[in-house]
mmCIF file of N, CA and C in Angstrom:
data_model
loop_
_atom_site.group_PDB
_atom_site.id
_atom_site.type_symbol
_atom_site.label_atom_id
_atom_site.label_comp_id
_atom_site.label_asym_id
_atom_site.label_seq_id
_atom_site.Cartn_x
_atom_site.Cartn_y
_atom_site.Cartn_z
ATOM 1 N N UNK A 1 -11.366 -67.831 27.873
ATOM 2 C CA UNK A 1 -10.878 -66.653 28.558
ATOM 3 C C UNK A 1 -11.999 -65.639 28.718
ATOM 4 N N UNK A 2 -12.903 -65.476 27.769
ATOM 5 C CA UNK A 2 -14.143 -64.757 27.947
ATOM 6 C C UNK A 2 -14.737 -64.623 29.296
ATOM 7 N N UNK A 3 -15.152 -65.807 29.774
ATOM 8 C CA UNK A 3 -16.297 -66.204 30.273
ATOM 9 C C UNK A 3 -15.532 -65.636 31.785
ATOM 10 N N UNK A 4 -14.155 -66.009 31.939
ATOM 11 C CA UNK A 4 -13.217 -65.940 32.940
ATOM 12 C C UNK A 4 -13.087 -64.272 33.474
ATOM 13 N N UNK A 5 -12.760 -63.764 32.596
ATOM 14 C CA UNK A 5 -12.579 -62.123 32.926
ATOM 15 C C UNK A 5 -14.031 -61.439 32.540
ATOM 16 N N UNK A 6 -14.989 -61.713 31.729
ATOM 17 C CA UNK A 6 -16.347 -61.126 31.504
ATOM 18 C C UNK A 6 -17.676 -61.831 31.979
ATOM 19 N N UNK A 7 -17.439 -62.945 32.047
ATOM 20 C CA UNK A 7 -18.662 -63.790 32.848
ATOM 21 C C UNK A 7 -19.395 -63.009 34.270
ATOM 22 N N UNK A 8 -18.872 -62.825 34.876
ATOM 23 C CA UNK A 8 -19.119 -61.906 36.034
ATOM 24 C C UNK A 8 -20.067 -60.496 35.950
ATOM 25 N N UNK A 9 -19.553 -59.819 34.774
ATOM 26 C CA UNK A 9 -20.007 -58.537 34.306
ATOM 27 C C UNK A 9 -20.963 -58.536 33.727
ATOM 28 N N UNK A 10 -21.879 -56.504 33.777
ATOM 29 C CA UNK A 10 -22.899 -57.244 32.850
ATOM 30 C C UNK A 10 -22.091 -56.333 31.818
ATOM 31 N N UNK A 11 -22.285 -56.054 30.754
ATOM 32 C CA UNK A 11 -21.835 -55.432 29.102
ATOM 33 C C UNK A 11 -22.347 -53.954 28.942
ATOM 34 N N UNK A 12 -23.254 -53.554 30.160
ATOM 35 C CA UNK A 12 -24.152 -52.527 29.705
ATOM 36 C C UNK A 12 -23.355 -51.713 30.965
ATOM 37 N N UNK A 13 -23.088 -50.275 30.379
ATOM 38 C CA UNK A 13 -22.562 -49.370 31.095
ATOM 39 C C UNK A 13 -20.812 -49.499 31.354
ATOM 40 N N UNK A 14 -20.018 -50.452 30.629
ATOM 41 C CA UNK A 14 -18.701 -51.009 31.049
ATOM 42 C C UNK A 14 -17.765 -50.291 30.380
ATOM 43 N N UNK A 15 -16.840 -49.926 30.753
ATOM 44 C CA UNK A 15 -15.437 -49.098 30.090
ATOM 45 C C UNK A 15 -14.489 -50.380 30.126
ATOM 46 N N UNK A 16 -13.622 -50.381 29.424
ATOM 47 C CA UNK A 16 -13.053 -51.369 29.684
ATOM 48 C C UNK A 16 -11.308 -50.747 28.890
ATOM 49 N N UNK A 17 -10.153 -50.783 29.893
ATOM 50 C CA UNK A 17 -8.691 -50.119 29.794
ATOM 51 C C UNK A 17 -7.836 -51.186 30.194
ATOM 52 N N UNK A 18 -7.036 -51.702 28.839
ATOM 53 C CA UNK A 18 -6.301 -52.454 29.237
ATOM 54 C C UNK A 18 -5.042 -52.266 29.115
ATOM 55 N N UNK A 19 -3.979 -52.323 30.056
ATOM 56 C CA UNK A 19 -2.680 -52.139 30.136
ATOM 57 C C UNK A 19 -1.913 -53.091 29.902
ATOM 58 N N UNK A 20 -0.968 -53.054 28.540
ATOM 59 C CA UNK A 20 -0.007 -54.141 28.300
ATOM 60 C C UNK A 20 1.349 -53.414 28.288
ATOM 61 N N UNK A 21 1.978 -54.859 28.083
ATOM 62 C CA UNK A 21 4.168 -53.981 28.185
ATOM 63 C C UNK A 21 4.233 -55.263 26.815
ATOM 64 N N UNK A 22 5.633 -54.538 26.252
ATOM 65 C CA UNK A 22 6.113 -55.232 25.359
ATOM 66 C C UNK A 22 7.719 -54.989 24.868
ATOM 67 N N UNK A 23 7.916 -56.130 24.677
ATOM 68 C CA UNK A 23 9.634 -55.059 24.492
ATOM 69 C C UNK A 23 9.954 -54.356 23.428
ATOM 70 N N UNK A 24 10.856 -53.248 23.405
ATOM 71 C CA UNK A 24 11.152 -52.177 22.253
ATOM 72 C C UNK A 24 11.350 -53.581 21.244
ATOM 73 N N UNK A 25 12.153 -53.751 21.302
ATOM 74 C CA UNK A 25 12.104 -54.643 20.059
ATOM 75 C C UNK A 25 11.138 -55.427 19.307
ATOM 76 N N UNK A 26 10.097 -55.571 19.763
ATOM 77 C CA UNK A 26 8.808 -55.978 19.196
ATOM 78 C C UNK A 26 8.428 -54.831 18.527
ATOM 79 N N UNK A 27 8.213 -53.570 18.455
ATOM 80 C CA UNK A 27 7.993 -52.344 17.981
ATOM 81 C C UNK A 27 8.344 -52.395 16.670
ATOM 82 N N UNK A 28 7.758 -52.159 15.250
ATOM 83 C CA UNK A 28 8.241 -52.075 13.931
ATOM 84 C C UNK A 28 7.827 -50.968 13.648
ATOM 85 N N UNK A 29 8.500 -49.775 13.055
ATOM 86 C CA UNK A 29 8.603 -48.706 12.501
ATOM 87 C C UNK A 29 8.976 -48.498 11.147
ATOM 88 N N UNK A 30 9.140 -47.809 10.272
ATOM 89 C CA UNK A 30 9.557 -47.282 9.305
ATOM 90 C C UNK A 30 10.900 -46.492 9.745
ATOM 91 N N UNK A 31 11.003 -45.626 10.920
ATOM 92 C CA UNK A 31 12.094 -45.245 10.874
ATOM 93 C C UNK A 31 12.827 -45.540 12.005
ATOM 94 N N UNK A 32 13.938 -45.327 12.375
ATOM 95 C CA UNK A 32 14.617 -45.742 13.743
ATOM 96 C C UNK A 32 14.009 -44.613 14.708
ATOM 97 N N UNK A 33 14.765 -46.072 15.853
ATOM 98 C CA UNK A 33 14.232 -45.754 17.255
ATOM 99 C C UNK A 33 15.543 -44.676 18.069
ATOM 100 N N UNK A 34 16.647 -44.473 17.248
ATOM 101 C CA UNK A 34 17.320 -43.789 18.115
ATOM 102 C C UNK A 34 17.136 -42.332 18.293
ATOM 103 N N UNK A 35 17.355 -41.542 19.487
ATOM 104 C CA UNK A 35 16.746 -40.689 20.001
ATOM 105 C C UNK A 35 15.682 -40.605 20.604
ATOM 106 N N UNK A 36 14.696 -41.210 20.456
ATOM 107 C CA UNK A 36 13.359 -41.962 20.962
ATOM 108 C C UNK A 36 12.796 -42.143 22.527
ATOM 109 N N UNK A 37 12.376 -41.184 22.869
ATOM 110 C CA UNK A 37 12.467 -41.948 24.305
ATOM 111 C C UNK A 37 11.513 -42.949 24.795
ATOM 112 N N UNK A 38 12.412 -43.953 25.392
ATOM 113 C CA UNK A 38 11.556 -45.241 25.673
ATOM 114 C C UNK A 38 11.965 -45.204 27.134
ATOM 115 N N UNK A 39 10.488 -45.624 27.839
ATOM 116 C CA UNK A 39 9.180 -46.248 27.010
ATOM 117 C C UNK A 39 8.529 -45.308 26.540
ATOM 118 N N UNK A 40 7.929 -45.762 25.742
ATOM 119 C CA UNK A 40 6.713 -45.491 25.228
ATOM 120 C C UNK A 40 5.377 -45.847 24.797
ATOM 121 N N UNK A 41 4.087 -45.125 24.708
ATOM 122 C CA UNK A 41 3.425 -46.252 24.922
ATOM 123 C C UNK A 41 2.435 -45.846 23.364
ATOM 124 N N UNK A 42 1.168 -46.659 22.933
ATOM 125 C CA UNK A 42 0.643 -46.465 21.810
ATOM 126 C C UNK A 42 -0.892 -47.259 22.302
ATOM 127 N N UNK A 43 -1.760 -46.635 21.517
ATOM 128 C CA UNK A 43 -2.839 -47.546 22.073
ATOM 129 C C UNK A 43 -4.010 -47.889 21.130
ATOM 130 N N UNK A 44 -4.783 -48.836 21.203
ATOM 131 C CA UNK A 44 -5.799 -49.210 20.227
ATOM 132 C C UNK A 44 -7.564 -49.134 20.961
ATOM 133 N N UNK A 45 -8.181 -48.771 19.638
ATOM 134 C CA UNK A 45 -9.008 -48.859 21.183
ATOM 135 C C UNK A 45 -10.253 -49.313 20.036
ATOM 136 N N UNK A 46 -11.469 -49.939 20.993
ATOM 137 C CA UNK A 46 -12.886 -50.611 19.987
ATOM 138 C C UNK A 46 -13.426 -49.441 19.321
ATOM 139 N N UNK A 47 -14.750 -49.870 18.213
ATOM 140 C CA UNK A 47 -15.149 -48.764 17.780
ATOM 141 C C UNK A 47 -16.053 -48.082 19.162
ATOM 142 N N UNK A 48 -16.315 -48.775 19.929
ATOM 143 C CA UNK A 48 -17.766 -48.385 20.799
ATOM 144 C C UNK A 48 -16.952 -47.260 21.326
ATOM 145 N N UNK A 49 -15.560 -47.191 21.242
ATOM 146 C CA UNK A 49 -14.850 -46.624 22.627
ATOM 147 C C UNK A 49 -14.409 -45.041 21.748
ATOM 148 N N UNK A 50 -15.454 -44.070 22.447
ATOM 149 C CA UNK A 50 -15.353 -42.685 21.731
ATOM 150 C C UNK A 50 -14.571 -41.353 22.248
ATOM 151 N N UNK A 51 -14.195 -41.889 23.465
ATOM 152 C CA UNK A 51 -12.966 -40.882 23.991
ATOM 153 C C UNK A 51 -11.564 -40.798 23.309
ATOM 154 N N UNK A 52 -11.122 -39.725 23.229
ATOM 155 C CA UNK A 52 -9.894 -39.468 22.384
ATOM 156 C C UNK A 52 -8.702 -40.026 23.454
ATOM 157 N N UNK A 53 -8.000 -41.815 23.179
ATOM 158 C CA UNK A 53 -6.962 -41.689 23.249
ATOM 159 C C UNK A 53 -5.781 -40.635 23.997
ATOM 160 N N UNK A 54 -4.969 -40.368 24.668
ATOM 161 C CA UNK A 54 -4.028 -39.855 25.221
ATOM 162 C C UNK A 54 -2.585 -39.696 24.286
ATOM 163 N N UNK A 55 -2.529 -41.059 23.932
ATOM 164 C CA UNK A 55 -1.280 -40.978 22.944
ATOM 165 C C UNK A 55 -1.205 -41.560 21.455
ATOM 166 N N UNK A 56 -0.429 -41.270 20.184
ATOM 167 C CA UNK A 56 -1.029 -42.295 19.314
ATOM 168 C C UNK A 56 -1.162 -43.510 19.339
ATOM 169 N N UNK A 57 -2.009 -43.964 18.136
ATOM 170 C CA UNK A 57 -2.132 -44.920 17.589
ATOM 171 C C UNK A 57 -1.080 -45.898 17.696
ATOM 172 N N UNK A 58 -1.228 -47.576 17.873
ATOM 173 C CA UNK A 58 -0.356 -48.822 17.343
ATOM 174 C C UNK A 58 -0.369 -48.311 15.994
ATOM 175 N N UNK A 59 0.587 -48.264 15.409
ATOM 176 C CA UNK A 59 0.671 -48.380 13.939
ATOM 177 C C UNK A 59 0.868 -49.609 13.069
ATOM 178 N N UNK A 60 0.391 -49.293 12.168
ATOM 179 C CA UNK A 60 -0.436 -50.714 11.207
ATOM 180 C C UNK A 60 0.692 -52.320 11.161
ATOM 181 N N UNK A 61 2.239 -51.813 10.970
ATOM 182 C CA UNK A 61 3.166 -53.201 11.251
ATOM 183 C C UNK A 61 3.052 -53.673 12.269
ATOM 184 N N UNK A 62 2.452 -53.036 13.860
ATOM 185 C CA UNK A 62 3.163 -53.732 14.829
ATOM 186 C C UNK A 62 1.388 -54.809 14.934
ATOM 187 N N UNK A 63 1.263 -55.910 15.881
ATOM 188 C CA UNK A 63 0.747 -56.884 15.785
ATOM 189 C C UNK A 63 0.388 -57.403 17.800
ATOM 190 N N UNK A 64 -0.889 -56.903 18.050
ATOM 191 C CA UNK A 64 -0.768 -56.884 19.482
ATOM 192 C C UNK A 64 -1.074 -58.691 19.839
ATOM 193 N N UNK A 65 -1.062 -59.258 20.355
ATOM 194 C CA UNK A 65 -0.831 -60.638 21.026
ATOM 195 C C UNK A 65 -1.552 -60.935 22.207
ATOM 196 N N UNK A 66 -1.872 -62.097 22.458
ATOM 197 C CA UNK A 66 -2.085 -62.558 23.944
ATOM 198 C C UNK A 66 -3.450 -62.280 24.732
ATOM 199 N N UNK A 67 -3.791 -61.954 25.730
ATOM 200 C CA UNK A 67 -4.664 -62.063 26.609
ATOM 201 C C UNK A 67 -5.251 -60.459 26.361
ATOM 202 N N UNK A 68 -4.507 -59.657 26.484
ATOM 203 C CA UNK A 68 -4.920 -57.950 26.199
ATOM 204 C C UNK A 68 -5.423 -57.869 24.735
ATOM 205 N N UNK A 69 -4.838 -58.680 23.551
ATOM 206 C CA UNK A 69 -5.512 -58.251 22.804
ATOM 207 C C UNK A 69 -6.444 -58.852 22.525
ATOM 208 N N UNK A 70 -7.016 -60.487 23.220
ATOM 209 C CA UNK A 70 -8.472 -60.925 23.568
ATOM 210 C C UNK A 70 -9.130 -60.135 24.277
ATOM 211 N N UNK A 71 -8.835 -59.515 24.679
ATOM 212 C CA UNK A 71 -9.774 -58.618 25.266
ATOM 213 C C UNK A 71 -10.202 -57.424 25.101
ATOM 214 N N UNK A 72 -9.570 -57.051 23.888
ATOM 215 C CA UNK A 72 -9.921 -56.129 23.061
ATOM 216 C C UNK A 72 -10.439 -56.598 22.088
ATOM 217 N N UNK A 73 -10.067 -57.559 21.458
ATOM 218 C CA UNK A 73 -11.009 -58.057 20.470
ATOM 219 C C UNK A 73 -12.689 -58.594 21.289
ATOM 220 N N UNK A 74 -12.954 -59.011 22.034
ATOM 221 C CA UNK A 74 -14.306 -59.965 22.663
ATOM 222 C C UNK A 74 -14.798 -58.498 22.430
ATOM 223 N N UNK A 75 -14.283 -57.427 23.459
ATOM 224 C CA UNK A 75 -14.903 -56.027 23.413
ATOM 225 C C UNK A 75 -15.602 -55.342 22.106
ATOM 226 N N UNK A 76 -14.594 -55.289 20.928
ATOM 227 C CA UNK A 76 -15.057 -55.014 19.554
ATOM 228 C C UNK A 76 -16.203 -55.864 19.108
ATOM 229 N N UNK A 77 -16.607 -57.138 19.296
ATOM 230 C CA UNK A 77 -17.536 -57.900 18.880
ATOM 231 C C UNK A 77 -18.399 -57.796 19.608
ATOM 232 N N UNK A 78 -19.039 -57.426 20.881
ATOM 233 C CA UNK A 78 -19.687 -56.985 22.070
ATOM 234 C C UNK A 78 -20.213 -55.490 21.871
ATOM 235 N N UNK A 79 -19.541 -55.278 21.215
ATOM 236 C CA UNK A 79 -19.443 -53.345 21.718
ATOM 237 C C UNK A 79 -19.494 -52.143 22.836
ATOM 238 N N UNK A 80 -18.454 -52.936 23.179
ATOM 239 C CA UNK A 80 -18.098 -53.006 24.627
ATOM 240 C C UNK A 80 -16.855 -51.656 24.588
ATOM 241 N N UNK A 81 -17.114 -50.038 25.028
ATOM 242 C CA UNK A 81 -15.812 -49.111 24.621
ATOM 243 C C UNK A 81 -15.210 -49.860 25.632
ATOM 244 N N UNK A 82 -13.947 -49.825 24.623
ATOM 245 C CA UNK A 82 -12.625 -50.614 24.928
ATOM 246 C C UNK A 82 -11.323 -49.753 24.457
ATOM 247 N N UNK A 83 -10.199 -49.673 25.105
ATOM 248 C CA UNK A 83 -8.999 -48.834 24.634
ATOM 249 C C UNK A 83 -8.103 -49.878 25.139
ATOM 250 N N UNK A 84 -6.844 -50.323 24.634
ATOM 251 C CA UNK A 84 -6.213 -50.711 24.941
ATOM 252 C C UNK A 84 -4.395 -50.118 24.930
ATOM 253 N N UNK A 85 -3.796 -49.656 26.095
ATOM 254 C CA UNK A 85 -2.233 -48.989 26.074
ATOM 255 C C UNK A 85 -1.147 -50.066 25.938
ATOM 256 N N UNK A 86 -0.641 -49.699 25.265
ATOM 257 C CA UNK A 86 0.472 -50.845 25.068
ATOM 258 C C UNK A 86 2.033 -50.314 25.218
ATOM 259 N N UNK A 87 1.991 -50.064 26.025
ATOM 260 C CA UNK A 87 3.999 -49.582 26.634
ATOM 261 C C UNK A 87 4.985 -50.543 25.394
ATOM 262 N N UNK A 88 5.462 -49.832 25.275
ATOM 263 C CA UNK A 88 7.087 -50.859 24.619
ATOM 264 C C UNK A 88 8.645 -50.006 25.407
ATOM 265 N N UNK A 89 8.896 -51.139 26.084
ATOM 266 C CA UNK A 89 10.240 -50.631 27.143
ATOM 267 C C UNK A 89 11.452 -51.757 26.584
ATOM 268 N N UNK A 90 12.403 -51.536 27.447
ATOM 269 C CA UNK A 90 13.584 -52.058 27.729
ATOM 270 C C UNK A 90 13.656 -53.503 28.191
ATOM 271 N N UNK A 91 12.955 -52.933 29.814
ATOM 272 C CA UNK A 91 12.924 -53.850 30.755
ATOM 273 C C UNK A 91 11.005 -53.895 31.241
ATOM 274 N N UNK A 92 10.974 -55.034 31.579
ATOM 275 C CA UNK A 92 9.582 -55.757 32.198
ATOM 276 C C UNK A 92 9.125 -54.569 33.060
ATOM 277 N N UNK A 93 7.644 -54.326 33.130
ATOM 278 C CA UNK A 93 7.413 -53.355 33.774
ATOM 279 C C UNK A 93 8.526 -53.304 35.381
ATOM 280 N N UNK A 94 8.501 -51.971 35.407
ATOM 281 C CA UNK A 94 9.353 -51.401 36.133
ATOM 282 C C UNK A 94 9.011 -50.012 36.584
ATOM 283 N N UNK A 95 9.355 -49.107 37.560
ATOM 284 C CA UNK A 95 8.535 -47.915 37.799
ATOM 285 C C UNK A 95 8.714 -47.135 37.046
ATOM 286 N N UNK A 96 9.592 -46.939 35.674
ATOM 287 C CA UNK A 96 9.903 -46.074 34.465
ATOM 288 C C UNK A 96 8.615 -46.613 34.077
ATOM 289 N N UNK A 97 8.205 -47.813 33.962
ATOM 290 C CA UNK A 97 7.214 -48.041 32.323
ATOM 291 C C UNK A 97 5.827 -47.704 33.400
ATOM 292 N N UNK A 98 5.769 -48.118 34.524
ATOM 293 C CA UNK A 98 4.748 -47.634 35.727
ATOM 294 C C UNK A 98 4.323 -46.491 35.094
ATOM 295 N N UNK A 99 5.008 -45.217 35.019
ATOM 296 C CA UNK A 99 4.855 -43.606 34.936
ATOM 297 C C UNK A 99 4.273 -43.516 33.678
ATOM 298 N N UNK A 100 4.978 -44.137 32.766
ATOM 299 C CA UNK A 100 4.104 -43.948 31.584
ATOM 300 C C UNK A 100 2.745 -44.186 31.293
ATOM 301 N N UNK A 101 2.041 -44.795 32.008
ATOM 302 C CA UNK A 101 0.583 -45.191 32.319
ATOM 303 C C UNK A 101 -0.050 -44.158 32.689
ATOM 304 N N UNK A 102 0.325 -43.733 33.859
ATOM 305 C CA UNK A 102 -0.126 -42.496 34.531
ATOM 306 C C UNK A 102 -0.930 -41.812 34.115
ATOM 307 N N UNK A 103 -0.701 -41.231 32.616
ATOM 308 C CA UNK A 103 -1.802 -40.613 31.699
ATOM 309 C C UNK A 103 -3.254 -41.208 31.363
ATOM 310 N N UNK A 104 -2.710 -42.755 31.112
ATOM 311 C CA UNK A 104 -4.009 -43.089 30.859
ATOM 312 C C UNK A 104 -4.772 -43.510 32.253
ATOM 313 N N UNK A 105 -4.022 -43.746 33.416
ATOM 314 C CA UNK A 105 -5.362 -43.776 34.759
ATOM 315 C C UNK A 105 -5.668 -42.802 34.880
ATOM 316 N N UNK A 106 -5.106 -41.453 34.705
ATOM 317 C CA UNK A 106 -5.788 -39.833 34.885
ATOM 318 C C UNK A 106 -6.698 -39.699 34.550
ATOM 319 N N UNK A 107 -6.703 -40.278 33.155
ATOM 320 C CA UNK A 107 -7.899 -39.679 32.145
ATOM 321 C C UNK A 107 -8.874 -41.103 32.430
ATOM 322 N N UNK A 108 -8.862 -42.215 33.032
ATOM 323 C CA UNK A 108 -9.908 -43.221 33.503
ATOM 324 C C UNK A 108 -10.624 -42.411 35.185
ATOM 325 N N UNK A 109 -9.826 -41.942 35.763
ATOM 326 C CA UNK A 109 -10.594 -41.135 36.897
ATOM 327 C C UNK A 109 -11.336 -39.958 36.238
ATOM 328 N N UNK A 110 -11.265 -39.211 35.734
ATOM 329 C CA UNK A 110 -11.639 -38.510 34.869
ATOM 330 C C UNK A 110 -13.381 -38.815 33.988
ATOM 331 N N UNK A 111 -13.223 -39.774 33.631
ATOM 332 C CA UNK A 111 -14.469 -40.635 33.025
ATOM 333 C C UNK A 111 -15.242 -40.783 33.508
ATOM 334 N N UNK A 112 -15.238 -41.793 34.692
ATOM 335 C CA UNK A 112 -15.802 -42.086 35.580
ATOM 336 C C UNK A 112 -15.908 -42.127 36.933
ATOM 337 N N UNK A 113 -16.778 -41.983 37.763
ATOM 338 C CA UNK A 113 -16.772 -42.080 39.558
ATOM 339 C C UNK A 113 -16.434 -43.116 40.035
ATOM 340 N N UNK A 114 -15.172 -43.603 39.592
ATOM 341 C CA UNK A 114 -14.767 -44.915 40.661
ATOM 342 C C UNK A 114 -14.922 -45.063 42.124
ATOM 343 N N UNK A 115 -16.003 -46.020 42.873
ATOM 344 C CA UNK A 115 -16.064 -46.497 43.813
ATOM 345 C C UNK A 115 -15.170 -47.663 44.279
ATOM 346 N N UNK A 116 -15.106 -48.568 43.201
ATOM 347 C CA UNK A 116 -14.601 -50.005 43.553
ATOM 348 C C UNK A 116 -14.094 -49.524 41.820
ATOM 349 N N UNK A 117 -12.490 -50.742 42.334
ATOM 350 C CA UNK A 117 -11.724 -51.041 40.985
ATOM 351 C C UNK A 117 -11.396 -52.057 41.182
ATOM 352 N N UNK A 118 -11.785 -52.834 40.147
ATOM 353 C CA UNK A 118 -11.465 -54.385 40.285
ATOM 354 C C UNK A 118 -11.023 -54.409 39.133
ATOM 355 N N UNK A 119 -9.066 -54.940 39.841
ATOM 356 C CA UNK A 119 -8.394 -55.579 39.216
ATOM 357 C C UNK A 119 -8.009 -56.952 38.518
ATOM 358 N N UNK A 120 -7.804 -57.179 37.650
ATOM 359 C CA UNK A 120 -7.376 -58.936 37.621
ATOM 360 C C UNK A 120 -5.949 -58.568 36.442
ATOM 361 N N UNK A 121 -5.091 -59.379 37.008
ATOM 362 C CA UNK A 121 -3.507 -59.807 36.232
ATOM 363 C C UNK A 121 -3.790 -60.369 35.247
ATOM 364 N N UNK A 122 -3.627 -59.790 34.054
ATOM 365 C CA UNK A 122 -3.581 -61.013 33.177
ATOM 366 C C UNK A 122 -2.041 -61.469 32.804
ATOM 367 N N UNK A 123 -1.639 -62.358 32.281
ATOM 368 C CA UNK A 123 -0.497 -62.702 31.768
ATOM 369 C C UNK A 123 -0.512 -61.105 30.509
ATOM 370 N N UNK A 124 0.760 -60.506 31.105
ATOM 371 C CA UNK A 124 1.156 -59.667 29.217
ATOM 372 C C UNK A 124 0.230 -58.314 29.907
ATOM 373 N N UNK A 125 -0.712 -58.032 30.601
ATOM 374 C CA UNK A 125 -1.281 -57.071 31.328
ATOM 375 C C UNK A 125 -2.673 -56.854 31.940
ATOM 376 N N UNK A 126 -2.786 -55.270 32.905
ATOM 377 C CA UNK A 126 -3.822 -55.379 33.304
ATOM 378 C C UNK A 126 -5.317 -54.944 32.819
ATOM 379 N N UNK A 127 -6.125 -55.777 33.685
ATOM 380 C CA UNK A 127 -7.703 -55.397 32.920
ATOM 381 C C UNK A 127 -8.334 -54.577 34.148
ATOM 382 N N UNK A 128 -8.469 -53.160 33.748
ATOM 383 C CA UNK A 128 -9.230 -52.170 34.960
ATOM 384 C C UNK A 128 -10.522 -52.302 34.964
ATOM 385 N N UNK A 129 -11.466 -52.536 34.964
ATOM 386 C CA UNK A 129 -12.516 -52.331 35.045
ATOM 387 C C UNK A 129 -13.280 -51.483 36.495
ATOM 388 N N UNK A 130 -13.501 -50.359 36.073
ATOM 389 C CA UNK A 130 -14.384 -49.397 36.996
ATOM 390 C C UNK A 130 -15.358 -50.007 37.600
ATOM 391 N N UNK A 131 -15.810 -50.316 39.075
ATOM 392 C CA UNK A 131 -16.493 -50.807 39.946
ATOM 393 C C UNK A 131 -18.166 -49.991 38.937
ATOM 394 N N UNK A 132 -19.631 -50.211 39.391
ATOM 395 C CA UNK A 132 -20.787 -49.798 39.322
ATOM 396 C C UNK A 132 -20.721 -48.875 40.426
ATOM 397 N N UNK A 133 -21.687 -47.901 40.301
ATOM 398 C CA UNK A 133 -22.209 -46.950 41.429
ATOM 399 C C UNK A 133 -23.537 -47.630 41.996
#
């Protein structure tokens, strides 16, 4: 999967924001979820990656999975700043769990002068990567 989504790139100068969904029920807390408004989202991010987050922390029970969190992990071993948002909703993204993102593309325009954004789908979510100037 490396070579597939990073082969292309070079490592030097790269932000790297990855957007995942997951269902509330995957979410482990200490206390209940009622009252709660969902979605909501939580995020992890590499050490390289020194911008402050938007919302908290994954907290230490829950356990991220799949393709987003390879790609947060390759990033951490690379040192590659990396943040990763992780929505937990109801239903499969949808334009409720859409909005909740919002914050974190604000603050990715914000960062950087996006010219080109190249997207790729991963299964479980997306990988933004900010075009070069």
């Amino acid at each position: 999967m490396d070579r597939k989504v990073f082969g292309c790139l070079q490592n030097r100068g790269l932000n790297v924001m990855v957007l995942s969904d997951s269902p509330v029920a995957e979410y482990k807390t200490p206390d209940y979820l009622y009252g709660s408004t969902i979605p909501f989202i939580h995020s992890l991010k590499s050490s390289a990656y020194k911008c402050q987050a938007f919302c908290p922390a994954v907290e230490q029970r829950n356990i991220l999975t799949g393709q987003p969190a390879a790609v947060l992990s390759h990033c951490q071993v690379h040192q590659i700043p990396a943040v990763l948002y992780q929505c937990y909703s109801v239903i499969s993204p949808d334009l409720v769990t859409m909005e909740t993102y919002k914050p974190a593309l604000t603050s990715l325009s914000k960062l950087v002068k996006v010219r080109t954004v190249h997207r790729r789908l991963l299964r479980g979510g997306w990988l933004i990567m900010p075009g070069t100037k």
